[in-house]
Coordinates of C-alpha atoms and ligand atoms in Angstrom, one line a residue:
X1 CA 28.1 10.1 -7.5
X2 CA 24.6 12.0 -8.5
X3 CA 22.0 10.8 -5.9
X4 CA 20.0 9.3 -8.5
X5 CA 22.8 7.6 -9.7
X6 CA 22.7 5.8 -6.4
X7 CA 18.9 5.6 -6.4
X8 CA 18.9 3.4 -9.8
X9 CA 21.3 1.0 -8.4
X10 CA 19.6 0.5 -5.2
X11 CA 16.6 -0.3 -6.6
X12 CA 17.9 -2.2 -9.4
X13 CA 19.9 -4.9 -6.7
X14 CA 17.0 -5.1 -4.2
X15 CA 14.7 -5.7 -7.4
X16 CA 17.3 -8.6 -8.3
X17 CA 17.6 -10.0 -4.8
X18 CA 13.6 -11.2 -5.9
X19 CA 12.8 -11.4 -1.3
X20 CA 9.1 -12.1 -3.0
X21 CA 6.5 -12.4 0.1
X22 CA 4.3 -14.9 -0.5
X23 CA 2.7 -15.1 2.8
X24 CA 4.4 -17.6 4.5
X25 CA 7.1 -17.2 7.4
X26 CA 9.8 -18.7 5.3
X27 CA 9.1 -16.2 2.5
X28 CA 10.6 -13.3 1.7
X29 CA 14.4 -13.3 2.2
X30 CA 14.9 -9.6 3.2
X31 CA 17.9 -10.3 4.8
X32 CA 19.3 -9.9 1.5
X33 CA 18.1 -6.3 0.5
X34 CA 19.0 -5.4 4.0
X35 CA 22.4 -6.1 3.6
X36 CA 22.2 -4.0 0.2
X37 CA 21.0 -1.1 2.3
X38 CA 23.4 -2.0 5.0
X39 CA 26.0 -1.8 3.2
X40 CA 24.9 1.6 1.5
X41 CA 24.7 2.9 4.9
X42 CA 28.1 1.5 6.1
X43 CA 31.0 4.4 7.1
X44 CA 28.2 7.1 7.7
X45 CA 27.3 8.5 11.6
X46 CA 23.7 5.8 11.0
X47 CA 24.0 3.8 14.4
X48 CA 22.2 0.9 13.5
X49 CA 19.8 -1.7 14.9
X50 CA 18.7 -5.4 12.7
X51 CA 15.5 -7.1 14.1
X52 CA 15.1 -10.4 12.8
X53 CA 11.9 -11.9 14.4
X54 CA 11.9 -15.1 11.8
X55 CA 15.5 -16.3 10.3
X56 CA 15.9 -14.5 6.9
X57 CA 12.9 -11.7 8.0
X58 CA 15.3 -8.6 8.8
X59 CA 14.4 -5.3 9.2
X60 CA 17.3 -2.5 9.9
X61 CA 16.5 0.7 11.5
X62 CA 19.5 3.1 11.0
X63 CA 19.4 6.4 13.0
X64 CA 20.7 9.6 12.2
X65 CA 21.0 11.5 15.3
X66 CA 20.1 15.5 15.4
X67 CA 21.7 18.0 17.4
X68 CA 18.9 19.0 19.2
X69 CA 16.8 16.8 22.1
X70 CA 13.9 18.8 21.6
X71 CA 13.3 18.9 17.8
X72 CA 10.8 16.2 16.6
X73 CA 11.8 13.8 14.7
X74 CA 11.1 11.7 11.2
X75 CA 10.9 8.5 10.8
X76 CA 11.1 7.1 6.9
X77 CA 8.9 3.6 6.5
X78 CA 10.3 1.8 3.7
X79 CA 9.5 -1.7 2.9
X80 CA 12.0 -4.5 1.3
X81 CA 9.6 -7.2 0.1
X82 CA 7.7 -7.7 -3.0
X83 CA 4.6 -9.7 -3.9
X84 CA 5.3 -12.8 -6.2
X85 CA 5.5 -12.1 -10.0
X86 CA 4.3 -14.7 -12.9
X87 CA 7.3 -14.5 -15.6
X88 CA 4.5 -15.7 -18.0
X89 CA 2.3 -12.6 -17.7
X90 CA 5.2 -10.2 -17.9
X91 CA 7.1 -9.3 -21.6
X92 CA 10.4 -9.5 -19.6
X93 CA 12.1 -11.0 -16.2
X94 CA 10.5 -10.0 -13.6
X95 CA 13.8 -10.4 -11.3
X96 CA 16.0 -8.6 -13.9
X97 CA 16.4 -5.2 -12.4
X98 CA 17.6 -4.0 -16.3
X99 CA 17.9 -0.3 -17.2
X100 CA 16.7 0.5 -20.3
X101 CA 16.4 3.7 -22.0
X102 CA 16.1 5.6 -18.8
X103 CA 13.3 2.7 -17.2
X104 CA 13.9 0.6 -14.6
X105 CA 11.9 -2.7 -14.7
X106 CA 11.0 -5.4 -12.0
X107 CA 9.2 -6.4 -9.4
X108 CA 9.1 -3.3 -6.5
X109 CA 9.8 -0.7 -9.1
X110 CA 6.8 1.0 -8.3
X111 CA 5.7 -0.6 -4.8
X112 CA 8.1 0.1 -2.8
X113 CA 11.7 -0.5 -3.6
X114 CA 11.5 2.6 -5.7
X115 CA 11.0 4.9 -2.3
X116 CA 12.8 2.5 0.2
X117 CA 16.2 3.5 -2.1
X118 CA 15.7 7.3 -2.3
X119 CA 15.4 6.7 1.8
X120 CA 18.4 5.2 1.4
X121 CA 19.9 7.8 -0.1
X122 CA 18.5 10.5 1.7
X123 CA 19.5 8.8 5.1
X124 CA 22.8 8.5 3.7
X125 CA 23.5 11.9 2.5
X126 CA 22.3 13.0 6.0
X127 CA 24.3 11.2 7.8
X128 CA 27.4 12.0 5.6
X129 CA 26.8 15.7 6.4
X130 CA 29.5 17.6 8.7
X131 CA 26.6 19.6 10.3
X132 CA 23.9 17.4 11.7
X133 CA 20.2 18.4 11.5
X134 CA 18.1 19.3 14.2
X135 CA 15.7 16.4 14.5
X136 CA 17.0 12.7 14.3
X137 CA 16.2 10.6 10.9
X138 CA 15.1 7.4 11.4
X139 CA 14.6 5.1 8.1
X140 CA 13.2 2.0 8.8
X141 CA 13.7 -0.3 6.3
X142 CA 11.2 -3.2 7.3
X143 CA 10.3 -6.7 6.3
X144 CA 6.5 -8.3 5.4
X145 CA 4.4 -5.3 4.5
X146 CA 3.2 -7.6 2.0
X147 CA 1.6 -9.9 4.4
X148 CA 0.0 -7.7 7.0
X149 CA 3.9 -6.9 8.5
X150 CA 3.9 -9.4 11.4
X151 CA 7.7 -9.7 11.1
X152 CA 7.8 -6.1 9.9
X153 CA 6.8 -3.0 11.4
X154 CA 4.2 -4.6 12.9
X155 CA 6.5 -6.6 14.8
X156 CA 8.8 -3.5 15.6
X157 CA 5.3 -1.7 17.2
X158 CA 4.8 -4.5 19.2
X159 CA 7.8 -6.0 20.8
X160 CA 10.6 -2.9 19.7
X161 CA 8.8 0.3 19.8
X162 CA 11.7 2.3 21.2
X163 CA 13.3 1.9 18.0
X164 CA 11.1 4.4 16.1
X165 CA 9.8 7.8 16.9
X166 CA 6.6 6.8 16.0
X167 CA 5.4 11.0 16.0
X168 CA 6.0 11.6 12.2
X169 CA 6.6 9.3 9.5
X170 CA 6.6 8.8 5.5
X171 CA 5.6 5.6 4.0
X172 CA 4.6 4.6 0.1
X173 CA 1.8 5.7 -2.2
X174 CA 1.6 9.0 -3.6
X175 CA 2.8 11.2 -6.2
X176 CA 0.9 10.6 -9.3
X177 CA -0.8 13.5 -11.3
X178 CA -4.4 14.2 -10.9
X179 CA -5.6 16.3 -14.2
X180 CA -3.4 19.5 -14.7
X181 CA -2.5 20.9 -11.4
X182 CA -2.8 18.3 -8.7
X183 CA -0.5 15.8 -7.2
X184 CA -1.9 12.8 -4.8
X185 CA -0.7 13.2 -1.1
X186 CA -2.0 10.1 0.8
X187 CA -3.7 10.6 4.6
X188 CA -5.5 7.5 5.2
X189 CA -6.3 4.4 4.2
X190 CA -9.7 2.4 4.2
X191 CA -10.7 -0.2 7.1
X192 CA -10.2 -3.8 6.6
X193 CA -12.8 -6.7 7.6
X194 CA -12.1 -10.0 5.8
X195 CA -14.6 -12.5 6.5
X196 CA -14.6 -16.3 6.0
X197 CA -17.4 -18.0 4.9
X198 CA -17.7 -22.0 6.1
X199 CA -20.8 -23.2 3.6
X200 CA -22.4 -26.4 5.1
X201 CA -23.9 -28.8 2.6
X202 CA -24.7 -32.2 2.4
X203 CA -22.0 -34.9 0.7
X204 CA -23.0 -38.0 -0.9
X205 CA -22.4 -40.0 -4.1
X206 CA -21.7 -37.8 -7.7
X207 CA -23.8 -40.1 -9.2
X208 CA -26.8 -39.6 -8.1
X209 CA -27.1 -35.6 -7.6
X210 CA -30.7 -35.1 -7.3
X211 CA -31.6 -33.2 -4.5
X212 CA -27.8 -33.0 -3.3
X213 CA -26.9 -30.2 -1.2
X214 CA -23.8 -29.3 -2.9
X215 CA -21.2 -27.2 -1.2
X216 CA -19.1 -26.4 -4.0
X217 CA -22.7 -24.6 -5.5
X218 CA -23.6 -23.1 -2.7
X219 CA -20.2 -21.7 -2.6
X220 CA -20.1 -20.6 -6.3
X221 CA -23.4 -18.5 -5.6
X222 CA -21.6 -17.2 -2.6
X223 CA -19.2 -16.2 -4.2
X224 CA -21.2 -14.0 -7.1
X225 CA -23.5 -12.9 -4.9
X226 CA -20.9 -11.4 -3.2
X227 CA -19.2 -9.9 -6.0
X228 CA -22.6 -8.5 -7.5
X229 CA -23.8 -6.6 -4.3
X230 CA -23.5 -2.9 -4.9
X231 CA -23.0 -1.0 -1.7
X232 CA -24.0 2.3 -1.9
X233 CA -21.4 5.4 -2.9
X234 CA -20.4 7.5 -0.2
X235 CA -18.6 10.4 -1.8
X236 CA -17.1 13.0 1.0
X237 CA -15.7 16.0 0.6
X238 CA -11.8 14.6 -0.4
X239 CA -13.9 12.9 -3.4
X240 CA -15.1 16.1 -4.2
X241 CA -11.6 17.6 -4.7
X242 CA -10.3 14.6 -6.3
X243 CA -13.0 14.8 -8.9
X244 CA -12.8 18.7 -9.6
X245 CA -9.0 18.5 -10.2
X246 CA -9.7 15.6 -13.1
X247 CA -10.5 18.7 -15.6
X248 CA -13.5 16.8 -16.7
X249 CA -16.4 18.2 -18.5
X250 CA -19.4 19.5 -16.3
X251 CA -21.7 16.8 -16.7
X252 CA -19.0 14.3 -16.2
X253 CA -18.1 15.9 -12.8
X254 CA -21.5 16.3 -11.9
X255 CA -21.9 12.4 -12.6
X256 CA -19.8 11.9 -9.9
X257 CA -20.4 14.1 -7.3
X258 CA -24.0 12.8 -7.0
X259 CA -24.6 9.6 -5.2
X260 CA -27.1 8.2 -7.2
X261 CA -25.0 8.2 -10.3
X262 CA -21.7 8.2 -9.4
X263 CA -20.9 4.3 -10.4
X264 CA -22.2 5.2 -13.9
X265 CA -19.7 7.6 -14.6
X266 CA -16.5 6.3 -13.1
X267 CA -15.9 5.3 -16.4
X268 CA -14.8 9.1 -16.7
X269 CA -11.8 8.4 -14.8
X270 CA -10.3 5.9 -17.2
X271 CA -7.9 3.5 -15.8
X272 CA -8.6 5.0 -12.3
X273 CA -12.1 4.2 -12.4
X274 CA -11.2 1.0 -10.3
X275 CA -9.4 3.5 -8.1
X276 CA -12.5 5.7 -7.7
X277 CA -14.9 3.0 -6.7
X278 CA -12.8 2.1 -4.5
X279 CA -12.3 5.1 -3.0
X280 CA -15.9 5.7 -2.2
X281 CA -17.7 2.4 -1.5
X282 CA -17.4 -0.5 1.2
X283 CA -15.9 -2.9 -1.5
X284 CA -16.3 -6.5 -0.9
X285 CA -14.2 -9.1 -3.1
X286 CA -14.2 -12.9 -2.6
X287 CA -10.4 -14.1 -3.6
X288 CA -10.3 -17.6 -2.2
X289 CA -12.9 -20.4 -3.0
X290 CA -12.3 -24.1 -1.6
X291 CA -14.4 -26.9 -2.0
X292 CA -14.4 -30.5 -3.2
X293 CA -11.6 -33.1 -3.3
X294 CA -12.5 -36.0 -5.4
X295 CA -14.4 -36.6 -8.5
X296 CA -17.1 -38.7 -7.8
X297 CA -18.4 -37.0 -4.4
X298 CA -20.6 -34.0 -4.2
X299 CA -18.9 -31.9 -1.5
X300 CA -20.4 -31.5 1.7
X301 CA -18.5 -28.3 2.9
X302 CA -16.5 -25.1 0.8
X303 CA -15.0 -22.2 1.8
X304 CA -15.2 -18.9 0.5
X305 CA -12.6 -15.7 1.7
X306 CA -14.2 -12.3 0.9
X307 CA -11.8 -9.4 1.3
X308 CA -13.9 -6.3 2.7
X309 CA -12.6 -2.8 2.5
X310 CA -14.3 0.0 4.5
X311 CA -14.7 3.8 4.1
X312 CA -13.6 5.8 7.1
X313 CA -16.3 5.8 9.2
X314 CA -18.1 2.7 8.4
X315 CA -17.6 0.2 10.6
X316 CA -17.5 -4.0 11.6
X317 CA -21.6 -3.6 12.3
X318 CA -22.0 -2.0 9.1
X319 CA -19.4 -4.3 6.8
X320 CA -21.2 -7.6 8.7
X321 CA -24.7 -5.9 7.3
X322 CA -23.7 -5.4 3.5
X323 CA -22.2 -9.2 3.2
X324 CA -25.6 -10.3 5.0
X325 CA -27.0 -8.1 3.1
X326 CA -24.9 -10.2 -0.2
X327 CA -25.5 -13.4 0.7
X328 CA -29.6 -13.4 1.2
X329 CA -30.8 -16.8 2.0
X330 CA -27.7 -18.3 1.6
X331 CA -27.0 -17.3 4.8
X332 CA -29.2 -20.7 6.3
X333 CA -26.0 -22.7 4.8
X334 CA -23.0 -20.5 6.2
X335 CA -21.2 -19.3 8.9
X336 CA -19.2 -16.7 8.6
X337 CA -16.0 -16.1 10.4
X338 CA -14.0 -12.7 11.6
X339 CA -10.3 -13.3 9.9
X340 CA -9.5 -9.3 11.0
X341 CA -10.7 -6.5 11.6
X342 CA -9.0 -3.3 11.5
X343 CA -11.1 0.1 10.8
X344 CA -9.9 2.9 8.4
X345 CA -7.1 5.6 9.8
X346 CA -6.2 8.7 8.5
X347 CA -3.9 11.7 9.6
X348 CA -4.5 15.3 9.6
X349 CA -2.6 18.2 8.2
X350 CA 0.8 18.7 10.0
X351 CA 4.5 20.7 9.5
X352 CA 5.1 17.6 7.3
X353 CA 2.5 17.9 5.6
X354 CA 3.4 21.4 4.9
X355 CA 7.4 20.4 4.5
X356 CA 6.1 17.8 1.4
X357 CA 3.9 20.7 -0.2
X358 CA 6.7 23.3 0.0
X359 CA 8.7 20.2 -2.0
X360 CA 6.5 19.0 -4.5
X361 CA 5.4 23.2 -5.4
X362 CA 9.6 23.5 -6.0
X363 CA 9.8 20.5 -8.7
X364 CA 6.0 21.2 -10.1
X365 CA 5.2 25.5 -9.4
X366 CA 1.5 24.7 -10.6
X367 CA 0.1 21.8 -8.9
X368 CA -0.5 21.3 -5.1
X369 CA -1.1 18.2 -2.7
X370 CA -4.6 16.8 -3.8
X371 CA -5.3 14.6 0.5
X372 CA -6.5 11.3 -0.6
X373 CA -7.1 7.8 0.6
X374 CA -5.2 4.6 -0.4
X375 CA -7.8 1.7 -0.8
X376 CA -4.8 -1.2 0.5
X377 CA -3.0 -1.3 4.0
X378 CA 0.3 -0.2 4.5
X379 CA 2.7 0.5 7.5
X380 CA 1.2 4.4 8.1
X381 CA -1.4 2.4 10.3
X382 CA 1.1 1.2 12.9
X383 CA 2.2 4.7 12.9
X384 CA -1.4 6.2 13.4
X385 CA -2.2 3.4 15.8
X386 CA 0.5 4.7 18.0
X387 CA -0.6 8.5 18.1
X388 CA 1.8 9.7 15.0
X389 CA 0.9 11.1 11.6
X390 CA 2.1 9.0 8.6
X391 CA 1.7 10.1 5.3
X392 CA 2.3 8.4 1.4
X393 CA 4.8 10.0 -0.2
X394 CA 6.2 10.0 -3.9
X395 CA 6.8 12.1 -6.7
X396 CA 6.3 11.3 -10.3
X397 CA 6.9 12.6 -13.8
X398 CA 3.7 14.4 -14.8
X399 CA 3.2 11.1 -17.7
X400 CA 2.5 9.0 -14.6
X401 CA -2.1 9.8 -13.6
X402 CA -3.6 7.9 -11.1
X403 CA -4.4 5.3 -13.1
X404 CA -1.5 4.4 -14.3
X405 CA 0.3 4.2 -11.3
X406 CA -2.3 2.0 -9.4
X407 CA -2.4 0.1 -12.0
X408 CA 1.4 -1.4 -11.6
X409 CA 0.8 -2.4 -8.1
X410 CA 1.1 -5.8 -8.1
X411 CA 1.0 -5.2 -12.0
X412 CA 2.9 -6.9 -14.6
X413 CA 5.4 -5.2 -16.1
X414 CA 5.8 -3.1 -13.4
X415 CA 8.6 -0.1 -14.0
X416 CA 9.0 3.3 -12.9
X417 CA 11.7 5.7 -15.0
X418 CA 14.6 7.5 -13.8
X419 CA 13.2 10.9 -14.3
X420 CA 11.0 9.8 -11.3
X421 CA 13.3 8.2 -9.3
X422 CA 15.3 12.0 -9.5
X423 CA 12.1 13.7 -8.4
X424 CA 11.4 11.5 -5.7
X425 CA 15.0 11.8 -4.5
X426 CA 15.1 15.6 -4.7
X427 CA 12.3 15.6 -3.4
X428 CA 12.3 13.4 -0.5
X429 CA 15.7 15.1 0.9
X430 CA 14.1 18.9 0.4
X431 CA 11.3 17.6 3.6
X432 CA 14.1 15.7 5.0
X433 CA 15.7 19.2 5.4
X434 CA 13.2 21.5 5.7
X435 CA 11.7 19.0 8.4
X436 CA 14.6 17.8 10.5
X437 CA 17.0 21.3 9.7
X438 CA 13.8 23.6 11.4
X439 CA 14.8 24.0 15.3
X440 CA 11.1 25.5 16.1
Ligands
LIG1 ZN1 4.0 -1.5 -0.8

């Protein structure tokens, strides 16, 4: 069978088995796409270990060994969850997994069941080979990256860490087009500091408001205060390549490479205007807001959870200053507390990095790796946090620009076609090779 051939129905099962994360322990199910991928796997030299650190939350790391001790080797980070997905915002089943006119559609087509099968395949072509490789493979196929991966590789880094050669690794997110001749290679990924805000007001009787402190208000302000503060841009000098390779007219790009006036010409970038904000401020977001319980009484505390994204660089001290900063006087009625705190990580240029250029020049001659950040988390941070260089890795058709592909993430309707799923493929087992097969 062609490799993509294999790709299409991996992804289309593990898209059916639906092992939607929605936070909570009991979520998820990945047991089932790990048996997919286990049984994928199954007759090939893989040795295999399962974790299960919740019942149903199973991760399976299969090994391929190498022939030689010394090489280094790879590890492939692929998750097997999905975030949940409204069937009334989407045209179609979100759970179908259908293949239609070359497109795959469902939940994970895009993030991440889409790579986690062409690791699948990869590993499995590997380990079907008579001659083994230098370096050992290692695909990792993990539970709860959705959630912050506490029964995922986060979980493996702290109680299993033999399992994985934590020196080089691959993970999602990268692969779209930039303009004409660049493709996105992800390095890093911004800091995280969410932040919860306990409002203190006064409660009493809804019928008589006047001169009520009333948490749910106080809240609401909170809330778009929050979401109006402007932190300042902070373009560096991967902004400045990401914006020169957009083939934008002059003014446009010199909109955007100035501080100042950056914000008023993201609009430049299109659909990845959201993208490019992102990549170059402290971004704060408030997603959850609690208060009140019953008609007739004016609340007399709320909640308020502000998601906080920093730039590498910027740290706790200075997120902590820009909600302050937000919030103004408000401040009097609220407390905030620390729900995280996690500062941005990044990788520098490697043989992998070099193994995933020398790929992605053989499917596209004219466009090279364009280093840029991702603005969410994913498993490259346990990686980093242990010493190793992780990278985002992908390949697309050249249809699919940045904007496009963000916006599917956790997007309705999200698909990817089988054109991609070839190049990701070919793609991913040319490093795999050229990687593992190097005895230097
Ligand atoms: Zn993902």
């Amino acid at each position: 069978m062609n490799p993509v051939d294999d790709t299409v129905d991996l992804l289309s099962a593990m898209i059916r088995n639906a092992c939607v994360n929605d936070g909570t322990p009991d979520s998820g199910g990945e047991q089932r796409n790990a048996g997919v991928l286990l049984d994928h796997l199954s007759g090939t030299r893989a040795e295999v270990e399962v974790v299960e650190p919740h019942p149903g939350r199973v991760s399976v790391v299969f090994r391929v060994p190498g022939h030689d001790r010394e090489a280094p080797a790879l590890t492939l980070l692929g998750h097997t969850d999905v975030v949940p997905a409204d069937p009334r915002t989407w045209s179609q089943d979100p759970f179908s997994g259908a293949v239609r006119d070359g497109v795959v559609w469902g939940r994970g087509a895009i993030d991440m069941l889409n790579l986690t099968s062409a690791m699948a395949v990869v590993t499995a072509t590997v380990a079907r080979r008579s001659e083994p490789l230098a370096g050992d493979l290692v695909f990792a196929a993990v539970a709860d990256e959705e959630a912050g991966s506490r029964f995922g590789a986060g979980w493996i880094a702290r109680n299993r860490p033999e399992l994985l050669p934590w020196d080089y690794a691959l993970t999602e997110s990268a692969g779209a087009h930039v303009g004409s001749g660049a493709v996105t290679f992800t390095v890093g990924e911004k800091g995280s500091f969410p932040r919860r805000l306990h409002v203190r007001g006064r409660s009493g009787h809804a019928s008589m408001p006047w001169g009520a402190r009333n948490a749910a208000l106080i809240a609401a302000e909170a809330a778009v205060r929050v979401a109006r503060h402007r932190p300042a841009a902070r373009p560096d000098e991967r902004w400045e390549a990401y914006v020169r390779a957009q083939d934008l007219p002059p003014a446009a790009t010199a909109g955007l490479l100035d501080p100042a006036t950056l914000d008023d010409h993201l609009h430049h970038l299109g659909e990845a205007a959201r993208f490019g904000h992102a990549l170059t401020h402290l971004t704060l977001t408030p997603t959850v807001v609690r208060a009140g319980g019953k008609l007739n009484v004016i609340p007399g505390t709320a909640v308020v959870d502000v998601d906080i994204r920093a730039l590498p660089g910027q740290d706790e001290s200075e997120a902590d200053a820009e909600l302050h900063a937000a919030l103004g006087e408000l401040k009097e009625f609220i407390t905030v507390e620390r729900l995280g705190a996690r500062t941005a990580s990044q990788s520098g240029a490697s043989r992998l990095q070099d193994a995933v250029a020398g790929a992605v020049g053989r499917c596209f001659p004219d466009r090279r790796l364009l280093p840029s950040l991702t603005a969410g988390g994913t498993d490259a941070r346990f990686v980093r946090e242990r010493g190793g260089t992780a990278y985002g890795f992908g390949l697309y058709t050249s249809a699919w620009d940045v904007g496009r592909y963000r916006r599917l993430f956790h997007g309705d309707d999200e698909h990817v076609d089988v054109e991609s799923l070839r190049l990701t493929t070919d793609a991913l087992q040319d490093v795999v090779e050229s990687f593992l097969g190097d005895t230097r």
